[in-house]
Short mmCIF file of C-alpha atoms in Angstrom, two decimals:
data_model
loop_
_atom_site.label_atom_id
_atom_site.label_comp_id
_atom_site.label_asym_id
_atom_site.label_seq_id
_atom_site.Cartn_x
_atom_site.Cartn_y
_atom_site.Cartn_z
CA UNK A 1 -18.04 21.94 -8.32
CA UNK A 2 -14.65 22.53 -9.91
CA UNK A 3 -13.14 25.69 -8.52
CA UNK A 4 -12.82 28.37 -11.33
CA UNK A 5 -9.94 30.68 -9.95
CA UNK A 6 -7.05 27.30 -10.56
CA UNK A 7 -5.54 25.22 -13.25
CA UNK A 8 -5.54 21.24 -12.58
CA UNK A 9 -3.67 18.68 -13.86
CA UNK A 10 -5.05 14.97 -15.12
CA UNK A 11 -3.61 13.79 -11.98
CA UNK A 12 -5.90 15.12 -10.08
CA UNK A 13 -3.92 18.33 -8.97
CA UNK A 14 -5.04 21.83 -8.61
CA UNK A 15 -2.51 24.83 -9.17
CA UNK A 16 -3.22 28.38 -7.94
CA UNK A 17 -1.55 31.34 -8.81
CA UNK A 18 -0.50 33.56 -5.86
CA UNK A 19 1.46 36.21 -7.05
CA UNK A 20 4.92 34.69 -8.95
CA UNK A 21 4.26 31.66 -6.62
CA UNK A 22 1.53 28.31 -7.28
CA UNK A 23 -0.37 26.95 -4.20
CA UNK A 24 -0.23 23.26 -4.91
CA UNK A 25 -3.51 20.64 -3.78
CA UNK A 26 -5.41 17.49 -4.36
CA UNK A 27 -8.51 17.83 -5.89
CA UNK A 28 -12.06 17.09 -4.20
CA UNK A 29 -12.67 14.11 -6.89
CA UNK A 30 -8.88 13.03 -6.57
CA UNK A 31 -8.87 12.79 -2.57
CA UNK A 32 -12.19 10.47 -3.25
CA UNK A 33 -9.99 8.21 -5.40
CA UNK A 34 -7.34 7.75 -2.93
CA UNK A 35 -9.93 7.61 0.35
CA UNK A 36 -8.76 8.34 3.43
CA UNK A 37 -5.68 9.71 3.61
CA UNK A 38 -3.10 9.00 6.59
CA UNK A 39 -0.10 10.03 6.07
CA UNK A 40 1.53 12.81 3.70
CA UNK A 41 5.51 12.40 3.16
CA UNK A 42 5.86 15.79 1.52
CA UNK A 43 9.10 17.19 -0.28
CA UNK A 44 11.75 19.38 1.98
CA UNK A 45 11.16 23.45 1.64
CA UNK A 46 14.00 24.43 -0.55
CA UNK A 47 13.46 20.98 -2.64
CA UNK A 48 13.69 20.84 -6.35
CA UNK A 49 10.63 19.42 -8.17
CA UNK A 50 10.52 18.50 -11.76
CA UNK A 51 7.56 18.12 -13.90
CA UNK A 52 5.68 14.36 -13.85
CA UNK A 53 8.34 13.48 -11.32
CA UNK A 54 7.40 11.65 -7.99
CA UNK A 55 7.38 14.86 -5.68
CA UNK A 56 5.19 12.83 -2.70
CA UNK A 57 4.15 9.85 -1.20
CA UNK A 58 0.49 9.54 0.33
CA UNK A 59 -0.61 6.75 2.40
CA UNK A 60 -4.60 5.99 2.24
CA UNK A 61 -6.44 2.88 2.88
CA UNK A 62 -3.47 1.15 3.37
CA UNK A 63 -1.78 2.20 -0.21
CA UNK A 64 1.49 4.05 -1.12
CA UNK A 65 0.53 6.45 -4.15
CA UNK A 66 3.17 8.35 -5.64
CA UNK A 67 1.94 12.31 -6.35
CA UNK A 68 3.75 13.80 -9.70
CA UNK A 69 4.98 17.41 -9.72
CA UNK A 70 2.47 19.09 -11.92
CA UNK A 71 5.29 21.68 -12.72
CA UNK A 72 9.24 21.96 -12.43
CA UNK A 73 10.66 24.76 -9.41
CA UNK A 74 11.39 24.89 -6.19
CA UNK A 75 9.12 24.21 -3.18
CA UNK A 76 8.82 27.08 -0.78
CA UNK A 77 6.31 26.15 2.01
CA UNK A 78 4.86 22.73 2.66
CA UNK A 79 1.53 22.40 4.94
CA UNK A 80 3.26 21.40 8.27
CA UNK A 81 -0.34 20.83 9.44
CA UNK A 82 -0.84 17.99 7.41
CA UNK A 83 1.17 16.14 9.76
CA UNK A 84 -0.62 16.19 12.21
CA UNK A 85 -3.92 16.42 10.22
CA UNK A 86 -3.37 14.58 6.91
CA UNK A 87 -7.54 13.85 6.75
CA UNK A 88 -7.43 17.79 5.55
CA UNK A 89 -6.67 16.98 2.73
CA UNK A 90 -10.08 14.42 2.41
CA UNK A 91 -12.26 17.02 4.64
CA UNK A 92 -11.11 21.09 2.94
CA UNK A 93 -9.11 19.68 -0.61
CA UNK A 94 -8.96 23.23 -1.81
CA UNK A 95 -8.50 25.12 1.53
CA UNK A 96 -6.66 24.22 4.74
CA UNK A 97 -5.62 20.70 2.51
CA UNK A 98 -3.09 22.41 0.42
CA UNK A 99 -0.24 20.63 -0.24
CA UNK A 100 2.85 22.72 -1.15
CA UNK A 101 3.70 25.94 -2.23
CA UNK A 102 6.23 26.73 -5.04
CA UNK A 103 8.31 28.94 -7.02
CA UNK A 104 8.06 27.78 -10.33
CA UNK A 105 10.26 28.10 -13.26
CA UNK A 106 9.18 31.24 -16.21
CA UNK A 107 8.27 28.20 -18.34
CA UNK A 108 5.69 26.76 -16.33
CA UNK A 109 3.02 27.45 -17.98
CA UNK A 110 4.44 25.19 -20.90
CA UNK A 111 3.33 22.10 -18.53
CA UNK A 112 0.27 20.70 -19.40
CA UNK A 113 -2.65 22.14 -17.55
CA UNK A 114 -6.25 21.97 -17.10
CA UNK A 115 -8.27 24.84 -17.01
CA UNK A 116 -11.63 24.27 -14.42
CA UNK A 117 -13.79 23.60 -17.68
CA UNK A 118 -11.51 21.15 -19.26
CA UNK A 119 -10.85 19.47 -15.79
CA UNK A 120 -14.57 19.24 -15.20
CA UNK A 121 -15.33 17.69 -18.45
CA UNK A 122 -12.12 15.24 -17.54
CA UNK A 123 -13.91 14.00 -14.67
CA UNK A 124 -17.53 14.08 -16.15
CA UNK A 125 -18.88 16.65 -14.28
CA UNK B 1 -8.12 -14.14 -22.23
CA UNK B 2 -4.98 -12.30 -21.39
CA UNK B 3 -1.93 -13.72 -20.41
CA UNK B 4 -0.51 -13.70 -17.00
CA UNK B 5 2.67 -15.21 -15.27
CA UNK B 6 2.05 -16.98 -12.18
CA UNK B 7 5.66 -17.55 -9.79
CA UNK B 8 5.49 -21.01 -8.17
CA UNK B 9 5.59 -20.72 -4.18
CA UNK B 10 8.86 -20.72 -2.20
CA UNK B 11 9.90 -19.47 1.45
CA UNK B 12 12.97 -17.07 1.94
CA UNK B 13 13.77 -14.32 4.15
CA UNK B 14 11.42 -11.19 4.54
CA UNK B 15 13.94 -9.21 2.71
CA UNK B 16 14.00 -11.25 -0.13
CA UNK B 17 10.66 -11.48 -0.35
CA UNK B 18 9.97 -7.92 0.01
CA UNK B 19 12.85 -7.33 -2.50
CA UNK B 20 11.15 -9.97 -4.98
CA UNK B 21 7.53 -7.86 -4.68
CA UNK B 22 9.78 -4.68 -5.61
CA UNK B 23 11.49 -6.16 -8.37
CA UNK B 24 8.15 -7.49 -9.82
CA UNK B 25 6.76 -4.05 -9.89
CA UNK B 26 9.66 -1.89 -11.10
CA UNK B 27 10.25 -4.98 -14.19
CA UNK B 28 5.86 -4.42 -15.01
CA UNK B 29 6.51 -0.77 -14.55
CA UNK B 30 8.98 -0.68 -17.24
CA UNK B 31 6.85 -2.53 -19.19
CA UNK B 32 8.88 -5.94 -18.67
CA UNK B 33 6.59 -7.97 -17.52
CA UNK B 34 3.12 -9.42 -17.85
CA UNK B 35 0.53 -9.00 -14.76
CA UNK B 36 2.06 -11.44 -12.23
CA UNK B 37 0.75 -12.99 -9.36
CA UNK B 38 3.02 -15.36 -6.41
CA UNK B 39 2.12 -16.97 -3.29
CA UNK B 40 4.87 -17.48 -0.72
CA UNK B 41 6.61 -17.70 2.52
CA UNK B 42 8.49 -16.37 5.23
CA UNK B 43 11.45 -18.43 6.32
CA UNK B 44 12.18 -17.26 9.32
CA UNK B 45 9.38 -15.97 10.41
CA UNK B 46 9.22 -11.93 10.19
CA UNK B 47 7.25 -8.84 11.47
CA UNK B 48 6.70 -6.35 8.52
CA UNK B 49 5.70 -2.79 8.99
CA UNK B 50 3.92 -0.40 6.80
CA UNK B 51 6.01 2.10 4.65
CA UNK B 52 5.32 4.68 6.64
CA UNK B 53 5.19 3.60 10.30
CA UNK B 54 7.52 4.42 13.19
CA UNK B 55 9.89 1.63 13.54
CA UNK B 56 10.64 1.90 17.55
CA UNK B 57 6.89 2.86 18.23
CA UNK B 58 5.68 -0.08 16.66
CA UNK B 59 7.76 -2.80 16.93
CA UNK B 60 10.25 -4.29 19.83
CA UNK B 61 13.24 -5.39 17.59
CA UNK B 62 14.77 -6.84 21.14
CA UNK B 63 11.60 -8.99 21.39
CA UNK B 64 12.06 -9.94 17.40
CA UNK B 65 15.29 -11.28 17.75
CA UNK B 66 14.48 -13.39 21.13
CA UNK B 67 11.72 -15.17 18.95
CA UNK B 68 14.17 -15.64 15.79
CA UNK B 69 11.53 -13.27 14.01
CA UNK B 70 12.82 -10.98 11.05
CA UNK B 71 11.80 -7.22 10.62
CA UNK B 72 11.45 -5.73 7.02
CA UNK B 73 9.58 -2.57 6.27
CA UNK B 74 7.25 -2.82 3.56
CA UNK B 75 7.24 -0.87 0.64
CA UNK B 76 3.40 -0.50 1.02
CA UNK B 77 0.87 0.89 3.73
CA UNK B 78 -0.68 0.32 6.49
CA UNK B 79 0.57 -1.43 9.55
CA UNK B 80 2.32 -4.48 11.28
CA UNK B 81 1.85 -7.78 10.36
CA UNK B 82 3.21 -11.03 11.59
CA UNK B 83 3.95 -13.57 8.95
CA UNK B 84 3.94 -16.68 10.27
CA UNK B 85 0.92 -19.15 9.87
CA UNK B 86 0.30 -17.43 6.80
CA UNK B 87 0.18 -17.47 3.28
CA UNK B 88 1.57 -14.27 1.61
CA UNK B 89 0.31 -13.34 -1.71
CA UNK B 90 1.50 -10.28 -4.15
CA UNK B 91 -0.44 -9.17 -7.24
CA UNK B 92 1.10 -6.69 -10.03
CA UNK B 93 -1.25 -5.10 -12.44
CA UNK B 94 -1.48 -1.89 -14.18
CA UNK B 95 -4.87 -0.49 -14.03
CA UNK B 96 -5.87 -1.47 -17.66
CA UNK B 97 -6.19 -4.93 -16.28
CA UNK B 98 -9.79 -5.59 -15.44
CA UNK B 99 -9.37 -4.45 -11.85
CA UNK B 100 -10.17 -0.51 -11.81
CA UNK B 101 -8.41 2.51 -11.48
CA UNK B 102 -9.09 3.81 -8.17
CA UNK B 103 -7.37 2.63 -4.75
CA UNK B 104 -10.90 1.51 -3.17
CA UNK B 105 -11.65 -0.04 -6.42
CA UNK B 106 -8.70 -2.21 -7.30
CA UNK B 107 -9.24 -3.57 -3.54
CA UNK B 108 -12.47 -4.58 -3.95
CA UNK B 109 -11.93 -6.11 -7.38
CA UNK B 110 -9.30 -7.93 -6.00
CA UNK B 111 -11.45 -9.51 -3.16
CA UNK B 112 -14.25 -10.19 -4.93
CA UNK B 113 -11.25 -13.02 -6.61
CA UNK B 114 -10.06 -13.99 -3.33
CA UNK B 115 -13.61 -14.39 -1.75
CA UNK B 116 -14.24 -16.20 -4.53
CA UNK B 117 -11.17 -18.83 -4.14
CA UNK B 118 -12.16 -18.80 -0.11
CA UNK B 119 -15.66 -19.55 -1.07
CA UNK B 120 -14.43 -22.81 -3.25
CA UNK B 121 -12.30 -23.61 0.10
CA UNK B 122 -15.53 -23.86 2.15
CA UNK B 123 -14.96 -20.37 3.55
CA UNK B 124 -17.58 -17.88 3.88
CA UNK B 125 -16.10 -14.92 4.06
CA UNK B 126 -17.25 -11.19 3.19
CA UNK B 127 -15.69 -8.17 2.28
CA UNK B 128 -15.53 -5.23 4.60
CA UNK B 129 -16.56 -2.55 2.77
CA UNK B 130 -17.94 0.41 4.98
CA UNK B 131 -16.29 3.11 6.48
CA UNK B 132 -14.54 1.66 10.12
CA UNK B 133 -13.70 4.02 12.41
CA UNK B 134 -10.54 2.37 13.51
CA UNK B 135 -10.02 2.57 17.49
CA UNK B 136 -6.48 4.50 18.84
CA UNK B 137 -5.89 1.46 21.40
CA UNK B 138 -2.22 -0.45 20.85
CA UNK B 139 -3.62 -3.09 19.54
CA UNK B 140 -4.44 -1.35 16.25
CA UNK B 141 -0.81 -0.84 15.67
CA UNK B 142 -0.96 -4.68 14.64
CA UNK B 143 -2.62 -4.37 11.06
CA UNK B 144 -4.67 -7.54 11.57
CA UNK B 145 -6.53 -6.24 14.52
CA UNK B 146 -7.27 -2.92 13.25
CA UNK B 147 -10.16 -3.76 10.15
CA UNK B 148 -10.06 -0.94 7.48
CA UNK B 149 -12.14 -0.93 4.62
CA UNK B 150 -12.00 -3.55 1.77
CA UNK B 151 -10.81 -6.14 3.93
CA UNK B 152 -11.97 -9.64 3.87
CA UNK B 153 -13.71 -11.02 7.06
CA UNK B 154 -15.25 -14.04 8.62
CA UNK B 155 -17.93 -13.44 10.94
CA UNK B 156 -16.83 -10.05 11.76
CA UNK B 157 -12.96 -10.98 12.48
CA UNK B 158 -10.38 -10.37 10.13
CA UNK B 159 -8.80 -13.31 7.88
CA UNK B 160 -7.54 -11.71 5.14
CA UNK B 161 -5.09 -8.08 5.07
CA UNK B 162 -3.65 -6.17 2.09
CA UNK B 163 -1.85 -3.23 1.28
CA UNK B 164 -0.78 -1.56 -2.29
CA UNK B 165 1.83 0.27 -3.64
CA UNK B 166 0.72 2.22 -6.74
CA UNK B 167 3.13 3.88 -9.43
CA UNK B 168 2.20 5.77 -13.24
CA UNK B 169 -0.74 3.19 -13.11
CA UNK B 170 0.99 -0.08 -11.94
CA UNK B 171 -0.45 -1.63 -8.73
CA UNK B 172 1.78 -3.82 -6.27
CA UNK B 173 -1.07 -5.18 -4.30
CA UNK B 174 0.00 -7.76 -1.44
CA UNK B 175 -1.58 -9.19 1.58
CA UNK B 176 -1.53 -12.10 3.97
CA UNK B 177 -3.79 -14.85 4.90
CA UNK B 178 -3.59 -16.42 8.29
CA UNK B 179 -3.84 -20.31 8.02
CA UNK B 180 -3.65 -20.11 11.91
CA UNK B 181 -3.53 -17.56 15.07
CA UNK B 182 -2.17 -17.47 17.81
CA UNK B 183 -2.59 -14.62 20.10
CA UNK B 184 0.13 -14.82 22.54
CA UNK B 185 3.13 -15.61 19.65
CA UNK B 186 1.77 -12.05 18.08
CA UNK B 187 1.72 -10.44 21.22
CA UNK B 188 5.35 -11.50 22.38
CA UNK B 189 6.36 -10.56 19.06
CA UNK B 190 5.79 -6.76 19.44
CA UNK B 191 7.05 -7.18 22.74
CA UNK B 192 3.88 -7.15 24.85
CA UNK B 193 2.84 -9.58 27.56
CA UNK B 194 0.39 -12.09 26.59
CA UNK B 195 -2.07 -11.86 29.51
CA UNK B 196 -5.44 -13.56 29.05
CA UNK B 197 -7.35 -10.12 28.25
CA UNK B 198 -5.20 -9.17 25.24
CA UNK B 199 -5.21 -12.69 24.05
CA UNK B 200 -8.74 -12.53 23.92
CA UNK B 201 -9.39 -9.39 22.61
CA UNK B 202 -6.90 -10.27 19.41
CA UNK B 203 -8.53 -13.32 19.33
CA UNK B 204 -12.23 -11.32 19.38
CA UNK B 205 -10.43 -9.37 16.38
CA UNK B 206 -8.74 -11.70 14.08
CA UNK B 207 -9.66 -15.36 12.53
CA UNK B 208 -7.56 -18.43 10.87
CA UNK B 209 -8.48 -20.43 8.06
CA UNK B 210 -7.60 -23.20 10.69
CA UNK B 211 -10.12 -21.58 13.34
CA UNK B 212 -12.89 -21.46 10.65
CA UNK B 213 -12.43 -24.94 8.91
CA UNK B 214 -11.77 -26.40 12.45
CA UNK B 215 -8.72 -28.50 10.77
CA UNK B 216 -5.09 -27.50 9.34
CA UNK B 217 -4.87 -26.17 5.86
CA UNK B 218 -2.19 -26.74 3.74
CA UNK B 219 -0.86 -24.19 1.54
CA UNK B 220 -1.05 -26.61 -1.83
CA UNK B 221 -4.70 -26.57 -1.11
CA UNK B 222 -5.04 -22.82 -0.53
CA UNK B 223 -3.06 -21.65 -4.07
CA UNK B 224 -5.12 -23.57 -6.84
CA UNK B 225 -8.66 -21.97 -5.61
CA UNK B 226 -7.10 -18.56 -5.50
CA UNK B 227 -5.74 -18.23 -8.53
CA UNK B 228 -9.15 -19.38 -10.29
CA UNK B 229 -11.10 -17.12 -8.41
CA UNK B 230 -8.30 -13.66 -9.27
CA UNK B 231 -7.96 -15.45 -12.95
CA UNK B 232 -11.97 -14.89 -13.04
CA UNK B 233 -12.29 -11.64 -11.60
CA UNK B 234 -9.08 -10.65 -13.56
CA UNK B 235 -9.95 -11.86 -17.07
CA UNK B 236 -6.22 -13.33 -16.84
CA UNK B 237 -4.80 -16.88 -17.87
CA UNK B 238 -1.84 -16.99 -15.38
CA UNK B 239 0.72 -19.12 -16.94
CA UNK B 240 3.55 -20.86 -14.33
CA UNK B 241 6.66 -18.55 -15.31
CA UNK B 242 9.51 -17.94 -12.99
CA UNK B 243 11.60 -15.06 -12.74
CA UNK B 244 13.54 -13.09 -15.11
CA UNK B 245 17.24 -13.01 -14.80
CA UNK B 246 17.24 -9.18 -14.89
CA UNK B 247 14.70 -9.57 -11.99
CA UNK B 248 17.18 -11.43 -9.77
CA UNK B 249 19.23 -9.34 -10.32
CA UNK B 250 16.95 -6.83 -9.19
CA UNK B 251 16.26 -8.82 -6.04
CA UNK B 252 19.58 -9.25 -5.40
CA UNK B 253 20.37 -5.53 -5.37
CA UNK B 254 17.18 -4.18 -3.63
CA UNK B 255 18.01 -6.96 -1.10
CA UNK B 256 21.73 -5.94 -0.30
CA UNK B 257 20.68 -2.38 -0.74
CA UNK B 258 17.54 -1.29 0.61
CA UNK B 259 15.78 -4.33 2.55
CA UNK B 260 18.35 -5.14 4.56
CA UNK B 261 19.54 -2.09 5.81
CA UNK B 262 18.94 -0.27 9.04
CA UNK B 263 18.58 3.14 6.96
CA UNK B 264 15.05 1.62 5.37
CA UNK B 265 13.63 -0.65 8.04
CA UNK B 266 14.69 1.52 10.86
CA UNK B 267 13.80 5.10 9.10
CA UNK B 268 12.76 7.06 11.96
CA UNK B 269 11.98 10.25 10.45
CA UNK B 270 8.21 9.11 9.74
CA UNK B 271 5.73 9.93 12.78
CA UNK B 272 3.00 7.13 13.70
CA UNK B 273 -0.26 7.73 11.49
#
């Protein structure tokens, strides 16, 4: 089931709104594409991302993927515990696997974004 | 059938050759280049580590340099590998190529080409494709005794280890087949001792094409069945080509600037996965 309280993007991001801020993730079908993820080489806190830019690297089964910022601001929390845990991200996608959390820029919502239906029907579900 | 360019073999340095993989993907990237596939070599030998591995956990550079072995990080996952009896392969692809779009797919894809070539070689080999709890002993920091999914095995030891780098849809897939092992020369390299037990549990790990044809392969023999059996799987015609000059020049500069230096192979910032 898609969560219906996000946006997503067709790379397999989800985006919450929190306030002025977006809570940043992988999706459940997304994390099955990549399998099991080892290591997370998130952006700094304070970082400037910009829209379908690299933004991270993820290691899983042995394979470097680049993840592209969904939107463009400025990163301020990353999920230290994916550190030490980066299989959250495979085992709680849209929990205790969040990525990042930004401040994005007023024109965010011009980014292309999924709403839970339109992601859904992206992924045939 | 579509066209591909195949890069005749040669040996050079591990930073060249990591620097050639890197050029290869950044020229199909940019939409340069046709799918290309290369077999080569490593001359001197060299230790590579995966992109995101702690250089002083997981390698003895003191130990490196007594054996004349090179150290180059690798600009794709997973873990240490010693290229010596080997033959190295890289594939670039975009995933409109026949191979699938997912990271467990393109790897199978991709074996089901190179079981194919090993079949045609007289080797029997099968793809490992269940979920492996990998063990947390040292020995798995050496990628060829740790067995992950979609990696190709002879009875039950590894032969055959890849890793991918993935960008906007283009896949640098490479990987290294071991012609021959030998236990203690792996274990010296990452600085251990080579006492009888941890010879024999690598050797309980990892296989040779040498240990399972019980004679010497040559790497002239290894190449033609390979690229038949990716060519299949593929749907590709790969055409000898060499490379461009814009891509030397790319070597040339990720060489001097990036595979070379102590700043990329020696990162320490990244923890041990």
């Amino acid at each position: 089931m898609v969560p219906t309280d996000r946006l997503y993007t067709e790379e397999h991001l989800w985006l919450k709104e929190e306030g002025d801020r977006l809570r940043i993730g992988l999706t459940e079908y997304g994390q099955g594409e990549l399998g099991d993820v080892v290591y997370l080489d998130p952006p700094a806190v304070g970082e400037k991302i910009t829209v379908k830019t690299a933004m991270a690297s993820i290691e899983s089964t042995k394979a470097v993927s680049d993840l592209l910022a969904p939107v463009t601001g400025e990163v301020v929390e990353v999920n230290d515990e994916l550190q030490f845990n980066p299989e959250l991200i495979n085992q709680d996608p849209y929990g205790k696997g969040w990525i990042i959390l930004v401040e994005p820029v007023r024109s965010w919502k011009d980014a292309k974004l999924l709403t839970a239906k339109e992601y859904a029907g992206l992924i045939g579900e | 059938m579509k066209q591909g360019r195949l890069i005749p073999w040669f040996k050079a340095d591990a930073a060249t050759q990591m620097a050639v993989d890197e050029a290869l993907f950044l020229s199909y990237r940019e939409g340069e280049a046709l799918p290309t596939l290369r077999f080569y070599g490593w001359d001197p030998p060299a230790i590579s580590i995966g992109r995101f591995q702690r250089f002083t956990a997981e390698v003895n550079a003191a130990s490196c340099r007594r054996l004349s072995v090179d150290l180059v990080r690798r600009p794709t996952g997973g873990r240490a590998v010693l290229h010596e009896a080997e033959l190295a392969y890289a594939l670039i692809f975009g995933e409109e190529d026949g191979l699938g779009r997912t990271v467990c797919e393109t790897y199978s894809r991709i074996a089901q080409g190179l079981l194919a070539g090993l079949r045609e070689l007289g080797i029997a080999a099968a793809l490992q494709s269940g979920r492996v709890e990998e063990g947390r002993d040292w020995l798995d920091v050496a990628c060829f005794a740790a067995v992950s999914r979609q990696e190709i095995l002879v009875n039950g030891k590894k032969l055959l280890g890849s890793a991918q780098l993935r960008q906007g849809g283009s896949v640098l897939q490479h990987g290294s087949l071991l012609t021959e092992f030998d236990p203690a020369r792996l274990l010296m390299a990452l600085g251990r001792v080579p006492t009888p037990a941890l010879c024999a549990a690598l050797a309980a790990r990892i296989t040779s094409c040498r240990a399972v044809l019980g004679r010497r392969v040559e790497t002239e023999e290894l190449i033609p069945p390979l690229v038949r059996g990716l060519s299949r799987v593929m749907g590709v015609d790969f055409v000898p080509g060499n490379l461009t000059p814009r891509e030397w020049q790319m070597v040339k500069q990720l060489r001097e600037t990036k595979y070379t230096t102590a700043r990329w192979n020696e990162r320490a910032e990244v923890k041990t996965m």
